[in-house]
PDB file of C-alpha atoms in Angstrom:
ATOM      1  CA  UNK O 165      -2.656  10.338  19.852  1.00 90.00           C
ATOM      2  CA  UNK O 166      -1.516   7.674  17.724  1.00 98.00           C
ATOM      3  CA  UNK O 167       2.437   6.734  16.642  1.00 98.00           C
ATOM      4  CA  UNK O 168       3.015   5.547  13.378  1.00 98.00           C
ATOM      5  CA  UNK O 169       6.048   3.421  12.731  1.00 98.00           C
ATOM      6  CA  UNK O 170       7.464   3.204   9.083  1.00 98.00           C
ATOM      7  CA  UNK O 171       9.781   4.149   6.327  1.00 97.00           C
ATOM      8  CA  UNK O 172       9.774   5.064   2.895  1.00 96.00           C
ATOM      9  CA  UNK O 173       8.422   2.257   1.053  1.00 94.00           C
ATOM     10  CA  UNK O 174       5.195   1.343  -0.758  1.00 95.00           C
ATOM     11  CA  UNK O 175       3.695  -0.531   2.395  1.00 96.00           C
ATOM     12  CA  UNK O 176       4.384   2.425   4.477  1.00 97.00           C
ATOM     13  CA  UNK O 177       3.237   4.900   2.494  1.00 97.00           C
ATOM     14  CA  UNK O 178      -0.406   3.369   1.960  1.00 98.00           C
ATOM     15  CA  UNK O 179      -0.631   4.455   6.061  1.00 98.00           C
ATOM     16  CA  UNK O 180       1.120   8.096   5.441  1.00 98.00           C
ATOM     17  CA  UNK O 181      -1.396   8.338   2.682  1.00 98.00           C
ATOM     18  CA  UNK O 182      -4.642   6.806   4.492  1.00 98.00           C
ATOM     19  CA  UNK O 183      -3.804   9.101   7.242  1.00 98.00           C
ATOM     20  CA  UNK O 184      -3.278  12.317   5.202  1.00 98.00           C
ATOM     21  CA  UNK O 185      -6.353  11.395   3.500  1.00 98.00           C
ATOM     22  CA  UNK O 186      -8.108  11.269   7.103  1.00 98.00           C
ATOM     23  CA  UNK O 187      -6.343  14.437   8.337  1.00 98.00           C
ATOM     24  CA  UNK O 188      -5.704  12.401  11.737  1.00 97.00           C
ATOM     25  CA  UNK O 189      -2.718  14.001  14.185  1.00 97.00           C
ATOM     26  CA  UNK O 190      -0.262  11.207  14.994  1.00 98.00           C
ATOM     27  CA  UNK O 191       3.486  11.128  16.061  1.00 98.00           C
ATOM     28  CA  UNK O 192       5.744   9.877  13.204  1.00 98.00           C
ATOM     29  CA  UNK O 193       8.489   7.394  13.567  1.00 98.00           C
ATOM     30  CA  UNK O 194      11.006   6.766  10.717  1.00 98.00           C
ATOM     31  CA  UNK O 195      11.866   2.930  11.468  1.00 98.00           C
ATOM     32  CA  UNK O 196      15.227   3.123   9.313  1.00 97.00           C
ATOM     33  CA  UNK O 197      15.136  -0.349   7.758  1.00 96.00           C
ATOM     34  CA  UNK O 198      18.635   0.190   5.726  1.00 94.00           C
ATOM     35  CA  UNK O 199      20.046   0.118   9.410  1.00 97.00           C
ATOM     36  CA  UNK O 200      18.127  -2.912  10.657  1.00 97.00           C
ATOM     37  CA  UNK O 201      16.368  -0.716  13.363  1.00 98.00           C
ATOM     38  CA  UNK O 202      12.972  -2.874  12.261  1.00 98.00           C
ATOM     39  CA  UNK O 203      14.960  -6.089  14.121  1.00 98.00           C
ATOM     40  CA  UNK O 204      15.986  -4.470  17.405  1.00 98.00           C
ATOM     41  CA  UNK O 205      13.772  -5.136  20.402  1.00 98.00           C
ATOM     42  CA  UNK O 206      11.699  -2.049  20.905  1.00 97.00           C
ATOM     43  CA  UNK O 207      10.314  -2.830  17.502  1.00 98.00           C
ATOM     44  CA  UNK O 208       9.983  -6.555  17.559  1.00 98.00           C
ATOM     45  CA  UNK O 209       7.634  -5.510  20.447  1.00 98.00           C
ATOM     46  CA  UNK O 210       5.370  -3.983  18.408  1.00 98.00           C
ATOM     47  CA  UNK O 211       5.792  -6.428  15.628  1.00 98.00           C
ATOM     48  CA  UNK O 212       7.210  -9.663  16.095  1.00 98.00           C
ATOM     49  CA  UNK O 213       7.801 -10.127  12.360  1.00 98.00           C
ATOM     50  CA  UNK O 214       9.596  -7.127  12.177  1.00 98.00           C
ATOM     51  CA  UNK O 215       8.150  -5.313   9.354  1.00 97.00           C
ATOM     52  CA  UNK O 216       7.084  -1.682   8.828  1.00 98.00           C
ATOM     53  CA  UNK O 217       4.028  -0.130   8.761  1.00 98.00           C
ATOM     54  CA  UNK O 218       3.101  -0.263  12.614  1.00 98.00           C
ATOM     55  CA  UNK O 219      -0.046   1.492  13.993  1.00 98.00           C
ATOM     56  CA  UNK O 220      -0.181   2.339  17.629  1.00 98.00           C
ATOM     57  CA  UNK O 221      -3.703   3.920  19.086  1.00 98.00           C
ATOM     58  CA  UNK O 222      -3.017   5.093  22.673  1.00 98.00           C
ATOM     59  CA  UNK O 223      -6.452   6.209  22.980  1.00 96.00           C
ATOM     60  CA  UNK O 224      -7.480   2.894  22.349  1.00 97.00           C
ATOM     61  CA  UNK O 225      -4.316   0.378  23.267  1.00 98.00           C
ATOM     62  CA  UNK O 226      -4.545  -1.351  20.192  1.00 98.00           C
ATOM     63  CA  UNK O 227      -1.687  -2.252  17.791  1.00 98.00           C
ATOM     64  CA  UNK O 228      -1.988  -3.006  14.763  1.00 98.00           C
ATOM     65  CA  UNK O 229       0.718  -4.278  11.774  1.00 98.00           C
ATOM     66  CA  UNK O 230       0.282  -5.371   8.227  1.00 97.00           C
ATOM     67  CA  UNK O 231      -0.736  -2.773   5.664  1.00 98.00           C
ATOM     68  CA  UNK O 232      -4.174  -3.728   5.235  1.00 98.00           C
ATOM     69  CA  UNK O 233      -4.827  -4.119   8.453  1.00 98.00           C
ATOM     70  CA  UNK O 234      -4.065  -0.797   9.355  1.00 98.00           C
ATOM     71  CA  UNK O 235      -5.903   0.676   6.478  1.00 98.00           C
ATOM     72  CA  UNK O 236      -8.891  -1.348   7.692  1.00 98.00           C
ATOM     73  CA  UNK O 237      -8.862   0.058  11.350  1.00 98.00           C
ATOM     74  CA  UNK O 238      -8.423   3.476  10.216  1.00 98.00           C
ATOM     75  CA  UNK O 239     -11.463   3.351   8.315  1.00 98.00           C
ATOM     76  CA  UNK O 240     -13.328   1.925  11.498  1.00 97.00           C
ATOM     77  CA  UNK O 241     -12.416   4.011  13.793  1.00 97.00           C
ATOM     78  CA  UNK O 242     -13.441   6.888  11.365  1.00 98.00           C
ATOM     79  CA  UNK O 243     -15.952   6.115   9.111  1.00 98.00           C
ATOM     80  CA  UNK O 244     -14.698   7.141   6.182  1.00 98.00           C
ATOM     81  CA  UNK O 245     -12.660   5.772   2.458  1.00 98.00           C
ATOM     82  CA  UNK O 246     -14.994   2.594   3.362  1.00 98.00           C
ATOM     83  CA  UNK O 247     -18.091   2.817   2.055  1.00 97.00           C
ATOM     84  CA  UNK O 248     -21.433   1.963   3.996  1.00 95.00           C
ATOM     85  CA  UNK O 249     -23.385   0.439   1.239  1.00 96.00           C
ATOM     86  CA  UNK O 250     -22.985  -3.091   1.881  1.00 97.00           C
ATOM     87  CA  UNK O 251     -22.206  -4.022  -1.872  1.00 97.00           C
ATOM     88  CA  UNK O 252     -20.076  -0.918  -2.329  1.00 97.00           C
ATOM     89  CA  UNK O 253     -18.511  -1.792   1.106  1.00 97.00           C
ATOM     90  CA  UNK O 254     -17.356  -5.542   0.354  1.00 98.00           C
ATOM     91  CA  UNK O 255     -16.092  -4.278  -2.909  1.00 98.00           C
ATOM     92  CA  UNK O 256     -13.395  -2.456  -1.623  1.00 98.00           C
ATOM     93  CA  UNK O 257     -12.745  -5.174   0.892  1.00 98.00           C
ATOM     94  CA  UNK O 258     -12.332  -7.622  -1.747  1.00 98.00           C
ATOM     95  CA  UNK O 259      -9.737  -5.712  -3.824  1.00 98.00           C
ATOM     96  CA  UNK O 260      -7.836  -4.624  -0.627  1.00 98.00           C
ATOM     97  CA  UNK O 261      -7.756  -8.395  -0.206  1.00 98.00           C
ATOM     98  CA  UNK O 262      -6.868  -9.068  -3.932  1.00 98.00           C
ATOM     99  CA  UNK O 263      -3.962  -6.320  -3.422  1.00 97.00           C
ATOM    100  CA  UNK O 264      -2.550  -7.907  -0.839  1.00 97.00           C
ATOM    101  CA  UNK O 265      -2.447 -11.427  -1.388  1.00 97.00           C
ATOM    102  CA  UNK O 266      -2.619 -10.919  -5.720  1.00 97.00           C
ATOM    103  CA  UNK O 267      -0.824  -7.531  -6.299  1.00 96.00           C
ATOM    104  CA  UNK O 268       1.799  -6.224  -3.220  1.00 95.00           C
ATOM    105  CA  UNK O 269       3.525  -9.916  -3.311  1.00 95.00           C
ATOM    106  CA  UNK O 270       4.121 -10.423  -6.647  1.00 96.00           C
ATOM    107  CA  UNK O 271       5.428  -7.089  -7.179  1.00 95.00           C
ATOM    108  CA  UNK O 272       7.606  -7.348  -4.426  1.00 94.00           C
ATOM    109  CA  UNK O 273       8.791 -10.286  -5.976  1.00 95.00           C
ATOM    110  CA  UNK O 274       9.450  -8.954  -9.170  1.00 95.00           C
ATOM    111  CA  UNK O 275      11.018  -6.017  -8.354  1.00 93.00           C
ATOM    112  CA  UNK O 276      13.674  -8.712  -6.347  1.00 93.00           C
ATOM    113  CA  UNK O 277      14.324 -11.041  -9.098  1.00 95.00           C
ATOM    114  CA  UNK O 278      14.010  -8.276 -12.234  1.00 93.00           C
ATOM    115  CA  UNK O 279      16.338  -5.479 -10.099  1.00 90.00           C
ATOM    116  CA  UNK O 280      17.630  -6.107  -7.246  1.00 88.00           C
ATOM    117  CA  UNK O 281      19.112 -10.111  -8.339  1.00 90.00           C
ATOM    118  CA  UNK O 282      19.436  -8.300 -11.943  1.00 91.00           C
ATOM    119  CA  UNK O 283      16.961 -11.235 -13.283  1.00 88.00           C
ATOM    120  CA  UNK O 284      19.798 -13.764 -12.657  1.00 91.00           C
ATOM    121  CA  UNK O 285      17.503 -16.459 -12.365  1.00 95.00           C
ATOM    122  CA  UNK O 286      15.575 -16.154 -15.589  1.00 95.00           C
ATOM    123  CA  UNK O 287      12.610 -18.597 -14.471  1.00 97.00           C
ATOM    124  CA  UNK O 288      11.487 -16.368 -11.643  1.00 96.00           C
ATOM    125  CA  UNK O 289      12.203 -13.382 -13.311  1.00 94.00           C
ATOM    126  CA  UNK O 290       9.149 -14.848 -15.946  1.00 96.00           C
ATOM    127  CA  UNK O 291       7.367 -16.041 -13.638  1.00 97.00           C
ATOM    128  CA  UNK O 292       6.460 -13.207 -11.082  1.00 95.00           C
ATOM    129  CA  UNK O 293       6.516 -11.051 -14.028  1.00 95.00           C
ATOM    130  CA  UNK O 294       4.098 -13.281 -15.699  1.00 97.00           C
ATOM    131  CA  UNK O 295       2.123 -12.786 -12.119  1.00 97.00           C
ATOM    132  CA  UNK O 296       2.104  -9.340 -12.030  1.00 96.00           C
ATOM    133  CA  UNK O 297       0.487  -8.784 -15.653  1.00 97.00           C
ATOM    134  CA  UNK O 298      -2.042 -10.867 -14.757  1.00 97.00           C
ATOM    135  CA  UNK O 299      -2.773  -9.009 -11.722  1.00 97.00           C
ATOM    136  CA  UNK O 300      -2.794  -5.992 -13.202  1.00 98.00           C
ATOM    137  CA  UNK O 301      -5.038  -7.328 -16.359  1.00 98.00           C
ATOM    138  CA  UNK O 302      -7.359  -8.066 -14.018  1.00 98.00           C
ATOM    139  CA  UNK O 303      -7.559  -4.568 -12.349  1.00 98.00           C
ATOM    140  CA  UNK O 304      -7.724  -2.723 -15.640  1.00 98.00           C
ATOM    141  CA  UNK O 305     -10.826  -4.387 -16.818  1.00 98.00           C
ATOM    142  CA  UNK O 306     -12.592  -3.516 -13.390  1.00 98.00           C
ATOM    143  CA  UNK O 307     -11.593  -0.063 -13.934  1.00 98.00           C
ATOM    144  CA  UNK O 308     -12.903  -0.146 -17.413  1.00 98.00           C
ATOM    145  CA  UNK O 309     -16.431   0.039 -15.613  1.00 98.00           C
ATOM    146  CA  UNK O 310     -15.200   1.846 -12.507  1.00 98.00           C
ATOM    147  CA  UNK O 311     -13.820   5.033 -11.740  1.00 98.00           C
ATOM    148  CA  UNK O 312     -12.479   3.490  -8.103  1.00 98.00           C
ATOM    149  CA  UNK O 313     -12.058  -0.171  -7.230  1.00 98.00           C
ATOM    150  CA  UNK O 314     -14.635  -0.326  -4.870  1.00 97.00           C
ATOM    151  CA  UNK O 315     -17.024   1.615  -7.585  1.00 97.00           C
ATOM    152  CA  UNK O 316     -17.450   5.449  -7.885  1.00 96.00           C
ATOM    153  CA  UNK O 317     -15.980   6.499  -4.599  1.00 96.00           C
ATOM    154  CA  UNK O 318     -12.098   6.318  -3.469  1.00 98.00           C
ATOM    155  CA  UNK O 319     -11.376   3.649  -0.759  1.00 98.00           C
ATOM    156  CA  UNK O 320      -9.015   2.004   1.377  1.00 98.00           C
ATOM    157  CA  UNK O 321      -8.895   0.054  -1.718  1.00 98.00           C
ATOM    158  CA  UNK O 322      -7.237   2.278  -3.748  1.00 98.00           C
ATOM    159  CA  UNK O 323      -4.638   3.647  -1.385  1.00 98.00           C
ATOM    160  CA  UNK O 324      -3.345   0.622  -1.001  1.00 98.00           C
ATOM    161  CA  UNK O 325      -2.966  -0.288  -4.385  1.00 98.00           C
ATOM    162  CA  UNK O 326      -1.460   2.745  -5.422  1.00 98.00           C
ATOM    163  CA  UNK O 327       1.210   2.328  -2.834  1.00 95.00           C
ATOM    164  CA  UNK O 328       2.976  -0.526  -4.581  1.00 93.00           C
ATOM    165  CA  UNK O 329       2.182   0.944  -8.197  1.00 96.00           C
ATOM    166  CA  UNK O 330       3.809   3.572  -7.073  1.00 95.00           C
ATOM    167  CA  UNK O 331       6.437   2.152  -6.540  1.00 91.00           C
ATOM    168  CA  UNK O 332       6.300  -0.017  -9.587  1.00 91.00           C
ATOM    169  CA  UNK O 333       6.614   3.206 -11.593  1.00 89.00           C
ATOM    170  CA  UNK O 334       9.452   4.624  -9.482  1.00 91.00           C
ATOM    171  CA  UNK O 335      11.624   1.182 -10.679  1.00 90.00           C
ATOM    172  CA  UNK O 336      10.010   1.597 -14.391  1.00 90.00           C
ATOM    173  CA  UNK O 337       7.688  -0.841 -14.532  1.00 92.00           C
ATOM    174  CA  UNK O 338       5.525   1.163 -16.376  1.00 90.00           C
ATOM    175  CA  UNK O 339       1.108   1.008 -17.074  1.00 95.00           C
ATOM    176  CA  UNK O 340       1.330   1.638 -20.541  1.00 94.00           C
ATOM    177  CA  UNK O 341      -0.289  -1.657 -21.395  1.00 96.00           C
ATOM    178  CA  UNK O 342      -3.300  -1.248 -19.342  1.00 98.00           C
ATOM    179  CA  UNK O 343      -4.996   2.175 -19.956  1.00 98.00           C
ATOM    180  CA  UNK O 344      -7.498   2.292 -17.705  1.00 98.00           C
ATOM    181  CA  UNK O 345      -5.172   1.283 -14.299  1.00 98.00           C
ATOM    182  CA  UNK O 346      -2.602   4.205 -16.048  1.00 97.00           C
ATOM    183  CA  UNK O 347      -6.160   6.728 -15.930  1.00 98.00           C
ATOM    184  CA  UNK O 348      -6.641   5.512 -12.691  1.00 98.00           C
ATOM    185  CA  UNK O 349      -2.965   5.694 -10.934  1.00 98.00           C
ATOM    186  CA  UNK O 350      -3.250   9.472 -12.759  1.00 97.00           C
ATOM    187  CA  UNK O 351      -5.826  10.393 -10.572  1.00 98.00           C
ATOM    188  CA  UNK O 352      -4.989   8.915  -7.575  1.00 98.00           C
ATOM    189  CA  UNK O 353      -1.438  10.592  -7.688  1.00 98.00           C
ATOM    190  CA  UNK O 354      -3.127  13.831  -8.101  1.00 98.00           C
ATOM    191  CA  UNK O 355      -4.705  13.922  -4.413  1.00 98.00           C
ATOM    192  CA  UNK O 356      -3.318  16.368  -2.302  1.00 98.00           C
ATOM    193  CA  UNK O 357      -3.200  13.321   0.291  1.00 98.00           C
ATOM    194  CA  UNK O 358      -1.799  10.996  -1.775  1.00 98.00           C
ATOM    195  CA  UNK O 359       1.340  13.592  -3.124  1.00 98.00           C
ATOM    196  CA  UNK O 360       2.067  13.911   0.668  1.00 98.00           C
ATOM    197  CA  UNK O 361       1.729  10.853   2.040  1.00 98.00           C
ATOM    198  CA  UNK O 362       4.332   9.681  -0.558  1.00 97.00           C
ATOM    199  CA  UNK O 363       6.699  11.827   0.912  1.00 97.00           C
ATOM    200  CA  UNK O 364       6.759  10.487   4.606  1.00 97.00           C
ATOM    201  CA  UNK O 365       8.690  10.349   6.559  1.00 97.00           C
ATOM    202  CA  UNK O 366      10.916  10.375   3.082  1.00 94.00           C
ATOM    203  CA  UNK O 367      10.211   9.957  -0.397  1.00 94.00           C
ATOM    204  CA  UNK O 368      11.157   6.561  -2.144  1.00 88.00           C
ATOM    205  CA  UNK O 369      13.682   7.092  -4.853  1.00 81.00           C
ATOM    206  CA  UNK O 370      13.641   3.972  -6.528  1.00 67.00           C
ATOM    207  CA  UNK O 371      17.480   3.074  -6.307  1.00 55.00           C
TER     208      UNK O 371
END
C-alpha cells in the first residue's frame, strides 16, 4: 500500500492524476496547508521542506517528495505514461524537466505577484508574466508537431504540465494565444483520470 500526502493544488494534483491514470490503491491524506499542518513534525518527517505532494511506498520503504519526482517513480515502478523508446522516453523526461524548472515556477510566481500581491509591484508582475509566455510559446510550437509532449503517446510529461495549467485557467490566465497548448489542455482535461484526479482530496477553486 502506498500513502499519499497532499492537498488541492496543482502540484498535488499531478500525483492524484498520475495515480488515477495508473489505477494504483493507496491511502489518501489531505495535508491541510491553509492550517499549516505541512509544518508540524509528523510531516517535516516525511519532507523536511515541508511541501505537499509526498509519496510513501510501504512495500518498498521509499519516500519520495517533489512533484516530478514522484511522477518519475510511479512510472518505474509500473512501466507505464513513460515510454520505452529511448528517444520517445527522454522526450518526456526533458519536458517534465522543462515544466518544472521553466513552467510550475514561473507560474507560481505569477499567480503571487498578478493575484495574490494584486500586481503591486509592477516590475515582477512583467516580468514573471513575461516568463510565463515564453514558456508557454515554447510548448505550443512543440505541440504544433505533437499530439503529446513526449510525441504521440500521453506521459508523465503531460500530467504534470497540465497540473499547473490547470490551475492557470482556474485564476484566468487563459490559452487563447497559443492554440495548439489550448487543443492540447482540451484533451488532457477530458481523461477520465485527469477529471478525477483534479478533484482529490478536493477540487481547487481558484480563490
Amino acid at each position: 500500500m502506498m500513502e499519499l500526502y497532499t492537498d488541492s493544488s496543482p502540484n498535488g494534483f499531478k500525483a492524484t492524476i498520475a495515480l488515477a491514470e495508473l489505477g494504483l490503491p493507496y491511502r489518501l491524506r489531505h495535508v491541510r496547508i491553509e492550517q499549516g499542518e505541512h509544518r508540524l513534525p509528523a510531516f517535516l518527517a516525511l519532507n523536511p521542506h515541508g511541501r505537499i505532494p509526498v509519496l510513501v511506498d510501504h512495500d518498498t520503504g521509499i519516500t519520495v517528495f517533489e512533484s516530478a519526482a514522484i511522477l518519475l517513480y510511479l512510472a518505474e515502478k509500473t512501466g507505464r505514461l513513460l515510454p520505452q523508446q529511448p528517444q520517445q522516453r527522454w522526450a518526456a523526461i526533458t519536458w517534465l524537466q522543462f515544466h518544472a524548472a521553466s513552467m510550475g515556477p514561473m507560474l507560481g510566481q505569477r499567480v503571487h505577484f498578478e493575484l495574490a500581491d494584486g500586481g503591486a509591484d509592477v516590475v515582477a508582475t512583467a516580468h514573471f508574466r513575461h516568463l510565463c509566455d515564453a514558456a508557454l510559446a515554447t510548448m505550443d510550437g512543440h505541440l504544433a508537431a505533437n499530439a503529446y509532449l513526449a510525441g504521440d503517446d500521453y506521459s508523465i510529461a503531460d500530467i504534470a504540465s497540465f497540473g499547473w495549467l490547470h490551475i492557470a485557467d482556474l485564476v484566468g490566465f487563459k490559452l487563447d494565444e497559443w492554440p495548439h497548448v489550448a487543443a492540447w489542455y482540451a484533451r488532457v482535461a477530458a481523461r477520465p483520470a485527469v477529471q478525477l484526479g483534479i478533484t482529490l482530496p478536493a477540487p481547487a477553486t481558484g480563490a
